[in-house]
Amino acid sequence: MKFVTVTLSSMVVLVVIEMHFGVAFGGCQKTPVIFNFGDSNSDTGGLTSGLGYQINPPNGRSFFGRPAGRLSDGRLIIDFLCQSLNTKFLSPYLESLGSNFENGANFAIVGSTTLPEYKPFALNVQVMQFHHFRSRSLELAATGAKGFFDEQQFRNALYMIDIGQNDLADSFSKNHSYAQVVKIIPLVIGEIKKAVKTLYDQGGRKFWIHNTGPLGCLPQKLSLVQHKEGDVDTAGCISSYNSAAQLFNAALLHSCQEMKSELADATIVHVDIYSIKYDIISHGVKHGFSSPLMACCGSGGPPYNYNIHMTCGNYGSQPCNNGSQSVSWDGIHYTEAANAIVAKRILSMDYSTPKMPFDFFC
């Protein structure tokens, strides 16, 4: 297992992040270990390494200077959270070259859902991949090989889950009624609960679970969905889509509270991502965002700059000059500037139930 070498340049980057965004760094005494499960909101390269899918410029331009496996102009929320612990970005589990799993692994893949099961890369498939990772690590550690996690390290690790948005979005995209979409919510929550219990049975004790964001505020949805005037809220978002997201989030919070009593010695933190993102969008000007409902990278111009036939990185699309003034990067995913604000709010503990610092596990 390689140790992180902190260069002067990386220290400068961390200082700039702390000064500009107010990110408080954690006090881990040893290398933190994180295992992440989810979709494009936290995929740091799983789509490219797992399916060979090419992510084109200008993705990655703001921080990496090149596409870096992320659907954003720069860092994702999970990247900022890792930096808050002064640890490196998580390597995708499926990346065969250049991976370093000393601080955990990222199983998240763009487009992932909870249902149907056993379809790459559904949540239960990601958990199955973790099981293989864990089994091999324990086998190799038992032989005396260096650089592999033992039982105690798996027990002390943080298990992050951020999934469910695509389940709701896919159901709406099939022209299901609001009632039909809402009907799948208990099934999706059941899959997340099943994943937590499976990870618990394999030794996991510390969980960090994000709820889903305001689906009805995504420029993609606003552009594609024929919505009635009465189905638009004061922020310009689709009310029915956001209502479904809020019902999902209420059910997820209830499930997290249930699991606290069912799983002895487990710590389960629920984070209200919806409230953070909706505030950023509905009060965009206050946060420095001029057009919070318009994609930075896309085609078509105002009001949403989204064209399903000319999406970001593909022929016909163009990026805006300054992504730091946009909430949405490509109509679905957030800019680095927006992600940084979300991460800062997460680290404040104001949106966590219970209120736990992100570094509680280390």
Coordinates of C-alpha atoms in Angstrom, one line a residue:
M1 CA 0.0 0.0 0.0
K2 CA 1.5 3.4 -1.0
F3 CA 1.4 6.3 1.3
V4 CA 0.2 9.7 0.0
T5 CA 3.0 12.1 -0.8
V6 CA 1.8 15.7 -0.2
T7 CA 3.7 18.0 -2.5
L8 CA 3.9 21.8 -2.1
S9 CA 1.6 22.4 -5.0
S10 CA -1.1 20.1 -3.5
M11 CA -0.8 21.9 -0.2
V12 CA -1.3 25.2 -2.0
V13 CA -4.5 23.7 -3.6
L14 CA -5.8 22.6 -0.2
V15 CA -5.1 26.0 1.3
V16 CA -6.9 27.7 -1.5
I17 CA -9.9 25.4 -1.1
E18 CA -10.1 26.1 2.6
M19 CA -9.8 29.9 2.2
H20 CA -12.2 30.2 -0.7
F21 CA -14.9 27.7 0.3
G22 CA -14.4 27.5 4.1
V23 CA -13.8 23.8 4.1
A24 CA -12.6 22.6 7.5
F25 CA -10.1 19.8 7.3
G26 CA -10.5 16.7 9.4
G27 CA -8.3 15.4 12.2
C28 CA -7.7 11.8 11.1
Q29 CA -4.7 10.3 12.8
K30 CA -4.2 7.7 10.1
T31 CA -5.2 7.2 6.5
P32 CA -9.1 7.3 6.3
V33 CA -10.7 4.4 4.5
I34 CA -13.9 5.1 2.5
F35 CA -16.0 2.8 0.3
N36 CA -18.5 4.7 -1.9
F37 CA -21.6 3.4 -3.7
G38 CA -23.7 5.4 -6.1
D39 CA -24.3 7.0 -9.5
S40 CA -22.9 9.9 -11.5
N41 CA -23.1 12.2 -8.5
S42 CA -20.1 10.5 -7.1
D43 CA -18.6 8.5 -10.0
T44 CA -14.8 9.4 -10.2
G45 CA -14.1 7.2 -13.2
G46 CA -16.1 4.0 -13.0
L47 CA -17.9 4.7 -16.3
T48 CA -14.7 5.1 -18.3
S49 CA -12.9 2.2 -16.6
G50 CA -15.8 -0.2 -16.5
L51 CA -17.4 0.3 -19.9
G52 CA -14.7 2.2 -21.8
Y53 CA -17.0 5.1 -22.3
Q54 CA -15.2 8.2 -23.4
I55 CA -15.8 11.4 -21.5
N56 CA -14.8 14.3 -23.8
P57 CA -13.5 17.8 -23.1
P58 CA -14.5 20.3 -21.8
N59 CA -15.3 17.9 -18.9
G60 CA -12.6 18.3 -16.2
R61 CA -11.4 21.7 -17.4
S62 CA -11.7 23.7 -14.2
F63 CA -9.5 21.5 -12.0
F64 CA -7.9 18.6 -13.8
G65 CA -7.3 20.4 -17.1
R66 CA -8.6 17.3 -18.9
P67 CA -11.4 14.8 -18.7
A68 CA -11.0 12.9 -15.4
G69 CA -13.8 10.4 -15.5
R70 CA -16.2 12.8 -13.9
L71 CA -19.3 14.4 -15.4
S72 CA -18.4 17.9 -14.3
D73 CA -16.0 20.7 -15.1
G74 CA -14.0 19.7 -12.1
R75 CA -14.3 18.1 -8.7
L76 CA -17.4 16.3 -7.3
I77 CA -18.8 16.5 -3.8
I78 CA -17.0 13.3 -2.9
D79 CA -13.7 14.8 -4.1
F80 CA -14.1 17.8 -1.8
L81 CA -15.0 15.5 1.1
C82 CA -11.9 13.5 0.6
Q83 CA -9.8 16.7 0.5
S84 CA -11.4 17.8 3.8
L85 CA -9.7 14.7 5.3
N86 CA -6.4 15.5 3.6
T87 CA -6.6 12.3 1.7
K88 CA -6.4 11.6 -2.1
F89 CA -9.4 11.1 -4.4
L90 CA -11.0 7.7 -4.4
S91 CA -9.9 5.3 -7.2
P92 CA -12.7 3.7 -9.2
Y93 CA -12.9 0.0 -8.3
L94 CA -12.8 -1.1 -12.0
E95 CA -9.8 1.0 -13.0
S96 CA -7.1 -1.5 -13.9
L97 CA -4.2 0.8 -14.3
G98 CA -2.9 3.4 -11.8
S99 CA -5.4 2.7 -9.0
N100 CA -4.4 3.1 -5.4
F101 CA -6.8 1.7 -2.9
E102 CA -5.0 2.7 0.2
N103 CA -7.9 4.9 1.3
G104 CA -10.7 2.8 0.0
A105 CA -12.5 2.4 -3.3
N106 CA -15.3 3.9 -5.3
F107 CA -17.9 1.6 -6.7
A108 CA -20.2 4.3 -8.1
I109 CA -21.0 4.3 -11.8
V110 CA -22.8 6.8 -14.0
G111 CA -26.5 5.8 -14.6
S112 CA -26.7 3.4 -11.7
T113 CA -30.0 2.6 -10.1
T114 CA -31.2 0.4 -7.3
L115 CA -33.7 -1.5 -9.5
P116 CA -33.7 -3.8 -11.3
E117 CA -31.2 -5.9 -9.3
Y118 CA -28.3 -7.7 -10.9
K119 CA -28.1 -5.3 -13.8
P120 CA -24.7 -3.6 -14.2
F121 CA -24.2 -1.5 -12.2
A122 CA -27.2 -1.6 -9.9
L123 CA -26.6 -0.9 -6.2
N124 CA -26.7 -4.6 -5.3
V125 CA -24.1 -5.3 -8.0
Q126 CA -21.8 -2.6 -6.5
V127 CA -22.2 -4.3 -3.1
M128 CA -21.4 -7.7 -4.7
Q129 CA -18.2 -6.1 -6.1
F130 CA -17.3 -4.8 -2.6
H131 CA -17.8 -8.3 -1.3
H132 CA -15.2 -9.6 -3.8
F133 CA -12.9 -6.7 -3.0
R134 CA -13.2 -7.5 0.7
S135 CA -12.7 -11.2 0.4
R136 CA -9.6 -10.9 -1.7
S137 CA -8.1 -8.3 0.6
L138 CA -8.7 -10.5 3.6
E139 CA -7.2 -13.5 1.8
L140 CA -4.1 -11.6 0.8
A141 CA -3.7 -9.9 4.2
A142 CA -3.9 -13.4 5.8
T143 CA -0.8 -14.5 3.8
G144 CA 1.2 -11.6 5.2
A145 CA 1.0 -9.6 2.0
K146 CA 1.3 -5.8 2.7
G147 CA -1.1 -3.2 1.6
F148 CA -4.4 -5.0 2.1
F149 CA -7.2 -4.2 4.5
D150 CA -7.9 -6.5 7.5
E151 CA -11.1 -7.0 9.4
Q152 CA -10.5 -4.1 11.7
Q153 CA -9.9 -1.7 8.8
F154 CA -13.1 -2.7 7.1
R155 CA -15.0 -2.3 10.4
N156 CA -13.5 1.2 10.9
A157 CA -14.1 2.4 7.3
L158 CA -16.8 4.8 6.2
Y159 CA -19.5 3.4 3.9
M160 CA -21.1 6.1 1.7
I161 CA -24.2 5.7 -0.4
D162 CA -25.7 8.3 -2.8
I163 CA -28.2 6.7 -5.1
G164 CA -31.9 6.9 -6.0
Q165 CA -32.1 9.9 -8.4
N166 CA -32.0 7.7 -11.5
D167 CA -34.7 5.4 -10.2
L168 CA -37.1 8.4 -10.0
A169 CA -35.9 10.0 -13.2
D170 CA -36.2 6.7 -15.2
S171 CA -39.7 6.2 -13.9
F172 CA -40.7 9.7 -15.0
S173 CA -39.0 9.3 -18.3
K174 CA -41.3 6.3 -19.1
N175 CA -44.3 8.7 -18.9
H176 CA -45.4 7.1 -15.6
S177 CA -47.9 9.2 -13.7
Y178 CA -46.9 10.9 -10.4
A179 CA -48.7 8.2 -8.5
Q180 CA -46.8 5.4 -10.4
V181 CA -43.5 7.1 -9.7
V182 CA -44.3 7.4 -6.0
K183 CA -45.3 3.8 -5.9
I184 CA -41.7 2.6 -6.5
I185 CA -40.2 4.7 -3.7
P186 CA -40.6 1.9 -1.0
L187 CA -38.9 -0.5 -3.3
V188 CA -36.0 1.8 -3.9
I189 CA -35.7 2.5 -0.2
G190 CA -35.8 -1.3 0.4
E191 CA -32.8 -1.8 -1.8
I192 CA -30.8 0.9 0.0
K193 CA -31.7 -0.7 3.3
K194 CA -30.7 -4.1 2.0
A195 CA -27.4 -2.7 0.9
V196 CA -26.7 -1.2 4.3
K197 CA -27.6 -4.4 6.1
T198 CA -25.4 -6.5 3.7
L199 CA -22.5 -4.2 4.4
Y200 CA -23.2 -4.3 8.1
D201 CA -23.1 -8.1 8.0
Q202 CA -19.7 -7.8 6.4
G203 CA -18.4 -5.7 9.2
G204 CA -19.4 -2.2 8.3
R205 CA -20.5 0.0 11.2
K206 CA -20.2 3.6 10.0
F207 CA -22.5 4.8 7.2
W208 CA -23.0 8.2 5.5
I209 CA -26.1 8.4 3.3
H210 CA -27.1 11.3 1.0
N211 CA -30.6 11.8 0.0
T212 CA -31.5 12.9 -3.5
G213 CA -31.5 16.4 -4.9
P214 CA -34.3 18.5 -6.5
L215 CA -34.9 16.5 -9.7
G216 CA -37.3 19.1 -11.0
C217 CA -34.6 21.8 -11.1
L218 CA -32.3 20.0 -13.6
P219 CA -32.1 21.9 -16.9
Q220 CA -32.4 18.6 -18.7
K221 CA -35.8 17.9 -17.1
L222 CA -37.0 21.5 -17.6
S223 CA -36.1 21.3 -21.3
L224 CA -37.6 17.9 -22.1
V225 CA -40.7 17.7 -19.9
Q226 CA -43.9 19.2 -21.1
H227 CA -45.0 20.7 -17.7
K228 CA -48.1 22.7 -17.0
E229 CA -47.9 26.2 -15.7
G230 CA -49.3 25.2 -12.4
D231 CA -46.6 22.6 -12.0
V232 CA -43.7 25.1 -11.7
D233 CA -42.7 26.5 -8.4
T234 CA -41.3 29.9 -7.5
A235 CA -37.8 28.9 -8.3
G236 CA -38.8 27.8 -11.8
C237 CA -38.6 24.0 -11.0
I238 CA -41.0 21.3 -11.8
S239 CA -43.1 20.8 -8.6
S240 CA -44.2 17.2 -9.2
Y241 CA -40.7 16.0 -9.8
N242 CA -39.4 17.8 -6.7
S243 CA -42.4 16.5 -4.7
A244 CA -41.5 12.9 -5.6
A245 CA -37.9 13.6 -4.6
Q246 CA -39.0 14.9 -1.2
L247 CA -41.2 11.9 -0.6
F248 CA -38.2 9.7 -1.4
N249 CA -36.1 11.7 1.0
A250 CA -38.7 11.5 3.8
A251 CA -38.8 7.7 3.4
L252 CA -35.0 7.5 3.3
L253 CA -34.7 9.4 6.6
H254 CA -37.3 7.2 8.2
S255 CA -35.4 4.1 7.0
C256 CA -32.1 5.4 8.4
Q257 CA -33.7 6.0 11.8
E258 CA -35.2 2.5 11.7
M259 CA -31.8 0.9 11.0
K260 CA -30.2 2.7 13.9
S261 CA -32.3 0.6 16.2
E262 CA -32.0 -2.5 14.2
L263 CA -28.2 -2.6 13.7
A264 CA -26.3 -2.7 17.0
D265 CA -23.2 -0.5 17.2
A266 CA -23.9 1.1 13.8
T267 CA -23.7 4.8 13.2
I268 CA -25.9 6.0 10.3
V269 CA -25.7 9.6 9.2
H270 CA -28.4 10.9 6.8
V271 CA -27.5 14.1 4.9
D272 CA -30.1 16.4 3.4
I273 CA -28.6 17.1 0.0
Y274 CA -32.0 18.2 -1.3
S275 CA -32.2 21.3 1.0
I276 CA -28.6 22.3 0.2
K277 CA -29.0 22.1 -3.6
Y278 CA -32.5 23.7 -3.6
D279 CA -31.2 26.7 -1.6
I280 CA -28.3 27.1 -4.0
I281 CA -30.7 27.1 -7.0
S282 CA -33.6 29.2 -5.5
H283 CA -31.1 31.8 -4.1
G284 CA -28.6 31.5 -7.0
V285 CA -27.7 35.2 -7.1
K286 CA -26.8 35.2 -3.5
H287 CA -24.3 32.4 -4.2
G288 CA -22.9 34.1 -7.3
F289 CA -24.8 32.1 -9.9
S290 CA -26.4 34.3 -12.6
S291 CA -28.6 31.6 -14.2
P292 CA -29.1 28.7 -11.8
L293 CA -31.4 26.8 -14.2
M294 CA -29.3 27.1 -17.3
A295 CA -26.5 24.6 -18.2
C296 CA -23.0 25.9 -18.6
C297 CA -22.1 23.3 -21.3
G298 CA -24.7 22.5 -23.8
S299 CA -26.7 23.9 -26.8
G300 CA -29.7 26.0 -27.4
G301 CA -29.1 29.0 -25.3
P302 CA -31.6 30.4 -22.7
P303 CA -33.5 29.5 -20.7
Y304 CA -31.9 26.1 -20.2
N305 CA -29.2 25.6 -22.8
Y306 CA -29.9 21.9 -23.1
N307 CA -30.4 19.9 -26.3
I308 CA -30.6 16.1 -25.9
H309 CA -29.0 15.8 -29.4
M310 CA -26.0 18.1 -28.6
T311 CA -25.0 17.3 -25.0
C312 CA -21.9 18.5 -23.4
G313 CA -18.7 17.2 -24.9
N314 CA -20.4 16.2 -28.1
Y315 CA -20.7 17.8 -31.5
G316 CA -22.6 21.1 -31.5
S317 CA -22.3 21.9 -27.8
Q318 CA -20.3 24.8 -26.3
P319 CA -19.3 25.5 -22.7
C320 CA -19.8 28.9 -21.1
N321 CA -16.8 31.1 -20.4
N322 CA -17.0 30.9 -16.6
G323 CA -18.4 27.8 -15.0
S324 CA -18.0 29.3 -11.5
Q325 CA -21.1 31.4 -12.3
S326 CA -23.2 28.3 -13.1
V327 CA -24.9 25.7 -10.9
S328 CA -25.5 23.2 -13.7
W329 CA -22.6 22.0 -15.7
D330 CA -24.3 19.9 -18.4
G331 CA -28.0 20.0 -17.6
I332 CA -27.8 17.1 -15.2
H333 CA -24.6 17.4 -13.2
Y334 CA -23.3 20.2 -11.1
T335 CA -20.3 22.5 -11.7
E336 CA -17.3 22.3 -9.4
A337 CA -18.3 25.7 -8.0
A338 CA -21.7 24.4 -6.9
N339 CA -20.2 21.1 -5.7
A340 CA -17.8 23.0 -3.5
I341 CA -20.7 24.9 -1.8
V342 CA -22.6 21.6 -1.3
A343 CA -19.5 20.1 0.3
K344 CA -19.0 23.1 2.6
R345 CA -22.6 22.8 3.8
I346 CA -22.2 19.0 4.4
L347 CA -19.1 19.7 6.5
S348 CA -21.0 22.2 8.6
M349 CA -23.2 19.4 10.0
D350 CA -26.3 21.6 9.7
Y351 CA -27.8 19.2 7.3
S352 CA -26.9 15.9 9.0
T353 CA -29.1 13.6 11.2
P354 CA -27.6 13.1 13.7
K355 CA -25.1 16.0 13.6
M356 CA -21.8 14.2 13.2
P357 CA -18.6 15.6 11.8
F358 CA -17.5 14.0 8.5
D359 CA -14.3 12.7 10.1
F360 CA -16.2 10.9 12.9
F361 CA -15.1 7.5 11.6
C362 CA -11.4 8.1 11.8

